[in-house]
Amino acid sequence: MSSAVSPTVFIVDDDPHVRASIQGLLKSVGLRSEGFAGPEEFLRRTPFDGPCCMVLDVRLPGLSGLDFQRKLAESGVQMPIIFITGYGDIPMSVKAMKMGAVEFLTKPFRDQDLLDAIQQALERDRVARENRRGVADLQKRYDTLTPREREVMSLVISGMLNKQIAGELSTSEVTVKVHRGQVMRKMEAGSLAELIRIAQKLGIQSGQ
């Protein structure tokens, strides 16, 4: 596997010794990593599009780890985060976890605990990326529907019968059947239940 697609662990900690120690640990188990002294340095990096996670110190000069976590989320950067700190407390850890952190480790922590958290984070990122790719594929299918087919799909997933849809759209039942068949074919749905699941993933509201 090339480095372009290898999982990468980003380490953001202002202590160079901590960064070097974690990077050495990750190298020993074959994981690629990059170290940064602070959030600003990380943000100057070219955006990364491969599987990844971040090991983030809570207390940093300037922007705190928790504030950086919030900033990343607000910017649409979806990356699992593992917090490390020498000054952690329960309210802080609860806040981090509520915002989606994978783990909150207090220094000194066991190497294995960090490695376990990183593996969990990378697995979470892998699943999330697969889900996003799946939704993107469904969106491409949906984009091939005509405006009328989208109307029919919305009414179909609401549970309306072909006759009712025909009345709603002021068209014939035969025409509705044709549109419904096109919707099922283009969306690659083998049943109404599957079409409803697809609509839910796309956030499509059913018609009234």
mmCIF file of C-alpha atoms in Angstrom:
data_model
loop_
_atom_site.group_PDB
_atom_site.id
_atom_site.type_symbol
_atom_site.label_atom_id
_atom_site.label_comp_id
_atom_site.label_asym_id
_atom_site.label_seq_id
_atom_site.Cartn_x
_atom_site.Cartn_y
_atom_site.Cartn_z
ATOM 1 C CA MET A 1 0.000 0.000 0.000
ATOM 2 C CA SER A 2 1.443 3.392 -0.952
ATOM 3 C CA SER A 3 1.763 6.247 1.520
ATOM 4 C CA ALA A 4 -0.888 8.155 -0.484
ATOM 5 C CA VAL A 5 -3.558 5.756 0.733
ATOM 6 C CA SER A 6 -1.987 4.496 3.965
ATOM 7 C CA PRO A 7 -3.749 5.478 7.194
ATOM 8 C CA THR A 8 -2.101 8.546 8.696
ATOM 9 C CA VAL A 9 -2.117 9.632 12.328
ATOM 10 C CA PHE A 10 -1.732 13.371 12.890
ATOM 11 C CA ILE A 11 -0.145 14.307 16.214
ATOM 12 C CA VAL A 12 -0.749 17.861 17.441
ATOM 13 C CA ASP A 13 1.233 18.590 20.602
ATOM 14 C CA ASP A 14 3.498 21.532 21.443
ATOM 15 C CA ASP A 15 5.970 19.234 23.237
ATOM 16 C CA PRO A 16 8.481 17.921 20.649
ATOM 17 C CA HIS A 17 9.462 15.040 22.928
ATOM 18 C CA VAL A 18 5.852 13.838 23.149
ATOM 19 C CA ARG A 19 5.463 14.094 19.376
ATOM 20 C CA ALA A 20 8.690 12.166 18.786
ATOM 21 C CA SER A 21 7.754 9.497 21.331
ATOM 22 C CA ILE A 22 4.313 8.895 19.793
ATOM 23 C CA GLN A 23 5.701 8.912 16.272
ATOM 24 C CA GLY A 24 8.328 6.357 17.300
ATOM 25 C CA LEU A 25 5.633 4.161 18.824
ATOM 26 C CA LEU A 26 3.492 4.356 15.699
ATOM 27 C CA LYS A 27 6.451 3.626 13.442
ATOM 28 C CA SER A 28 7.184 0.488 15.488
ATOM 29 C CA VAL A 29 3.750 -0.909 14.566
ATOM 30 C CA GLY A 30 3.900 0.201 10.939
ATOM 31 C CA LEU A 31 1.647 3.245 11.166
ATOM 32 C CA ARG A 32 2.416 6.438 9.272
ATOM 33 C CA SER A 33 2.282 9.687 11.229
ATOM 34 C CA GLU A 34 2.922 13.416 10.980
ATOM 35 C CA GLY A 35 3.663 15.741 13.889
ATOM 36 C CA PHE A 36 2.612 19.369 14.385
ATOM 37 C CA ALA A 37 3.447 21.833 17.142
ATOM 38 C CA GLY A 38 -0.022 23.399 17.080
ATOM 39 C CA PRO A 39 -3.321 23.807 15.249
ATOM 40 C CA GLU A 40 -2.064 26.613 13.033
ATOM 41 C CA GLU A 41 0.791 24.463 11.757
ATOM 42 C CA PHE A 42 -1.629 21.625 11.005
ATOM 43 C CA LEU A 43 -4.028 23.940 9.172
ATOM 44 C CA ARG A 44 -1.217 25.073 6.873
ATOM 45 C CA ARG A 45 -0.829 21.502 5.697
ATOM 46 C CA THR A 46 -2.342 20.490 2.350
ATOM 47 C CA PRO A 47 -5.774 18.942 3.080
ATOM 48 C CA PHE A 48 -5.505 15.177 3.525
ATOM 49 C CA ASP A 49 -8.021 12.922 1.797
ATOM 50 C CA GLY A 50 -7.000 9.489 3.065
ATOM 51 C CA PRO A 51 -7.960 7.463 6.139
ATOM 52 C CA CYS A 52 -6.743 9.252 9.247
ATOM 53 C CA CYS A 53 -7.219 10.289 12.852
ATOM 54 C CA MET A 54 -5.681 12.844 15.186
ATOM 55 C CA VAL A 55 -3.918 12.598 18.537
ATOM 56 C CA LEU A 56 -4.507 16.033 20.037
ATOM 57 C CA ASP A 57 -3.155 17.617 23.210
ATOM 58 C CA VAL A 58 -5.830 19.427 25.212
ATOM 59 C CA ARG A 59 -3.605 22.271 26.403
ATOM 60 C CA LEU A 60 -1.916 24.108 23.565
ATOM 61 C CA PRO A 61 -0.571 27.659 23.202
ATOM 62 C CA GLY A 62 -3.262 29.868 21.685
ATOM 63 C CA LEU A 63 -6.153 27.710 20.462
ATOM 64 C CA SER A 64 -6.924 24.919 22.949
ATOM 65 C CA GLY A 65 -7.444 21.347 21.849
ATOM 66 C CA LEU A 66 -11.168 21.508 22.604
ATOM 67 C CA ASP A 67 -11.523 24.757 20.635
ATOM 68 C CA PHE A 68 -9.587 23.212 17.763
ATOM 69 C CA GLN A 69 -11.886 20.180 17.827
ATOM 70 C CA ARG A 70 -14.860 22.543 17.507
ATOM 71 C CA LYS A 71 -13.184 24.545 14.724
ATOM 72 C CA LEU A 72 -12.489 21.389 12.703
ATOM 73 C CA ALA A 73 -16.108 20.267 13.074
ATOM 74 C CA GLU A 74 -17.422 23.681 12.038
ATOM 75 C CA SER A 75 -15.126 23.591 8.989
ATOM 76 C CA GLY A 76 -16.568 20.242 7.913
ATOM 77 C CA VAL A 77 -13.353 18.331 8.642
ATOM 78 C CA GLN A 78 -14.502 14.884 9.729
ATOM 79 C CA MET A 79 -11.615 13.296 11.587
ATOM 80 C CA PRO A 80 -11.724 11.046 14.677
ATOM 81 C CA ILE A 81 -9.817 12.651 17.552
ATOM 82 C CA ILE A 82 -8.013 11.122 20.530
ATOM 83 C CA PHE A 83 -7.261 13.637 23.264
ATOM 84 C CA ILE A 84 -4.189 13.381 25.472
ATOM 85 C CA THR A 85 -3.531 15.596 28.465
ATOM 86 C CA GLY A 86 -1.546 15.872 31.652
ATOM 87 C CA TYR A 87 -4.224 18.052 33.249
ATOM 88 C CA GLY A 88 -7.471 16.319 32.420
ATOM 89 C CA ASP A 89 -10.592 16.440 34.517
ATOM 90 C CA ILE A 90 -13.967 14.751 34.216
ATOM 91 C CA PRO A 91 -15.947 17.767 32.883
ATOM 92 C CA MET A 92 -13.289 18.322 30.218
ATOM 93 C CA SER A 93 -13.323 14.681 29.136
ATOM 94 C CA VAL A 94 -17.126 14.589 29.060
ATOM 95 C CA LYS A 95 -17.180 17.701 26.855
ATOM 96 C CA ALA A 96 -14.633 16.190 24.463
ATOM 97 C CA MET A 97 -16.514 12.900 24.215
ATOM 98 C CA LYS A 98 -19.838 14.671 23.640
ATOM 99 C CA MET A 99 -18.231 16.468 20.718
ATOM 100 C CA GLY A 100 -17.238 13.134 19.198
ATOM 101 C CA ALA A 101 -13.788 12.352 20.576
ATOM 102 C CA VAL A 102 -12.848 8.668 20.399
ATOM 103 C CA GLU A 103 -10.868 8.637 23.651
ATOM 104 C CA PHE A 104 -9.521 10.937 26.358
ATOM 105 C CA LEU A 105 -6.214 9.717 27.773
ATOM 106 C CA THR A 106 -4.474 11.246 30.768
ATOM 107 C CA LYS A 107 -0.655 11.296 30.767
ATOM 108 C CA PRO A 108 1.124 9.112 31.523
ATOM 109 C CA PHE A 109 -0.873 6.551 29.561
ATOM 110 C CA ARG A 110 0.055 3.044 28.467
ATOM 111 C CA ASP A 111 1.327 2.695 24.904
ATOM 112 C CA GLN A 112 -1.200 -0.062 24.288
ATOM 113 C CA ASP A 113 -4.089 2.164 25.403
ATOM 114 C CA LEU A 114 -3.043 4.767 22.845
ATOM 115 C CA LEU A 115 -2.586 2.176 20.105
ATOM 116 C CA ASP A 116 -5.994 0.661 20.871
ATOM 117 C CA ALA A 117 -7.617 4.096 20.698
ATOM 118 C CA ILE A 118 -5.865 4.855 17.398
ATOM 119 C CA GLN A 119 -7.004 1.572 15.858
ATOM 120 C CA GLN A 120 -10.555 2.309 17.009
ATOM 121 C CA ALA A 121 -10.337 5.808 15.518
ATOM 122 C CA LEU A 122 -9.004 4.574 12.171
ATOM 123 C CA GLU A 123 -11.768 1.947 12.006
ATOM 124 C CA ARG A 124 -14.366 4.624 12.746
ATOM 125 C CA ASP A 125 -12.914 6.769 9.968
ATOM 126 C CA ARG A 126 -12.924 3.829 7.543
ATOM 127 C CA VAL A 127 -16.596 3.110 8.219
ATOM 128 C CA ALA A 128 -17.516 6.795 7.955
ATOM 129 C CA ARG A 129 -15.719 7.091 4.609
ATOM 130 C CA GLU A 130 -17.497 4.020 3.279
ATOM 131 C CA ASN A 131 -20.825 5.479 4.352
ATOM 132 C CA ARG A 132 -20.056 8.823 2.698
ATOM 133 C CA ARG A 133 -19.049 7.067 -0.515
ATOM 134 C CA GLY A 134 -22.274 5.066 -0.388
ATOM 135 C CA VAL A 135 -24.397 8.190 0.041
ATOM 136 C CA ALA A 136 -22.490 9.921 -2.772
ATOM 137 C CA ASP A 137 -23.282 6.961 -5.053
ATOM 138 C CA LEU A 138 -26.960 7.113 -4.106
ATOM 139 C CA GLN A 139 -26.983 10.853 -4.777
ATOM 140 C CA LYS A 140 -25.595 10.256 -8.271
ATOM 141 C CA ARG A 141 -28.443 7.838 -8.946
ATOM 142 C CA TYR A 142 -30.988 10.315 -7.599
ATOM 143 C CA ASP A 143 -29.566 13.043 -9.830
ATOM 144 C CA THR A 144 -30.507 10.943 -12.885
ATOM 145 C CA LEU A 145 -34.228 11.117 -11.997
ATOM 146 C CA THR A 146 -36.414 13.573 -13.866
ATOM 147 C CA PRO A 147 -38.381 16.150 -11.832
ATOM 148 C CA ARG A 148 -41.572 14.089 -12.290
ATOM 149 C CA GLU A 149 -39.785 10.876 -11.244
ATOM 150 C CA ARG A 150 -38.636 12.626 -8.080
ATOM 151 C CA GLU A 151 -42.215 13.644 -7.362
ATOM 152 C CA VAL A 152 -43.370 10.078 -7.861
ATOM 153 C CA MET A 153 -40.581 8.746 -5.636
ATOM 154 C CA SER A 154 -41.534 11.152 -2.854
ATOM 155 C CA LEU A 155 -45.162 10.022 -3.005
ATOM 156 C CA VAL A 156 -44.262 6.330 -3.310
ATOM 157 C CA ILE A 157 -42.152 6.374 -0.140
ATOM 158 C CA SER A 158 -45.013 8.080 1.701
ATOM 159 C CA GLY A 159 -47.026 4.894 1.173
ATOM 160 C CA MET A 160 -49.444 6.139 -1.468
ATOM 161 C CA LEU A 161 -50.834 3.690 -4.029
ATOM 162 C CA ASN A 162 -50.407 4.246 -7.771
ATOM 163 C CA LYS A 163 -54.055 5.295 -8.078
ATOM 164 C CA GLN A 164 -53.636 7.863 -5.300
ATOM 165 C CA ILE A 165 -50.417 9.195 -6.831
ATOM 166 C CA ALA A 166 -52.172 9.540 -10.202
ATOM 167 C CA GLY A 167 -54.871 11.625 -8.553
ATOM 168 C CA GLU A 168 -52.301 13.744 -6.720
ATOM 169 C CA LEU A 169 -50.368 14.463 -9.919
ATOM 170 C CA SER A 170 -53.403 14.675 -12.205
ATOM 171 C CA THR A 171 -52.105 11.955 -14.495
ATOM 172 C CA SER A 172 -53.013 8.382 -15.413
ATOM 173 C CA GLU A 173 -52.280 5.349 -13.290
ATOM 174 C CA VAL A 174 -50.421 3.801 -16.250
ATOM 175 C CA THR A 175 -48.119 6.819 -16.403
ATOM 176 C CA VAL A 176 -47.465 6.569 -12.673
ATOM 177 C CA LYS A 177 -46.550 2.897 -13.072
ATOM 178 C CA VAL A 178 -44.038 3.807 -15.784
ATOM 179 C CA HIS A 179 -42.477 6.539 -13.646
ATOM 180 C CA ARG A 180 -42.423 4.256 -10.605
ATOM 181 C CA GLY A 181 -40.650 1.546 -12.631
ATOM 182 C CA GLN A 182 -38.068 4.091 -13.792
ATOM 183 C CA VAL A 183 -37.489 5.223 -10.222
ATOM 184 C CA MET A 184 -36.934 1.665 -9.011
ATOM 185 C CA ARG A 185 -34.596 0.913 -11.904
ATOM 186 C CA LYS A 186 -32.514 4.092 -11.660
ATOM 187 C CA MET A 187 -32.251 3.918 -7.865
ATOM 188 C CA GLU A 188 -31.454 0.180 -8.096
ATOM 189 C CA ALA A 189 -34.093 -0.578 -5.474
ATOM 190 C CA GLY A 190 -35.486 -4.102 -5.422
ATOM 191 C CA SER A 191 -38.415 -3.300 -3.155
ATOM 192 C CA LEU A 192 -40.378 -0.445 -1.626
ATOM 193 C CA ALA A 193 -38.608 -1.037 1.704
ATOM 194 C CA GLU A 194 -35.231 -0.638 0.011
ATOM 195 C CA LEU A 195 -36.378 2.545 -1.746
ATOM 196 C CA ILE A 196 -37.487 3.950 1.617
ATOM 197 C CA ARG A 197 -34.067 3.145 3.147
ATOM 198 C CA ILE A 198 -32.349 4.884 0.231
ATOM 199 C CA ALA A 199 -34.558 7.949 0.671
ATOM 200 C CA GLN A 200 -33.741 8.052 4.391
ATOM 201 C CA LYS A 201 -30.003 7.962 3.669
ATOM 202 C CA LEU A 202 -30.418 10.854 1.230
ATOM 203 C CA GLY A 203 -32.606 12.800 3.630
ATOM 204 C CA ILE A 204 -35.496 12.865 1.153
ATOM 205 C CA GLN A 205 -38.828 13.725 2.717
ATOM 206 C CA SER A 206 -41.908 11.756 1.696
ATOM 207 C CA GLY A 207 -44.698 13.616 -0.047
ATOM 208 C CA GLN A 208 -47.952 14.443 1.670
#
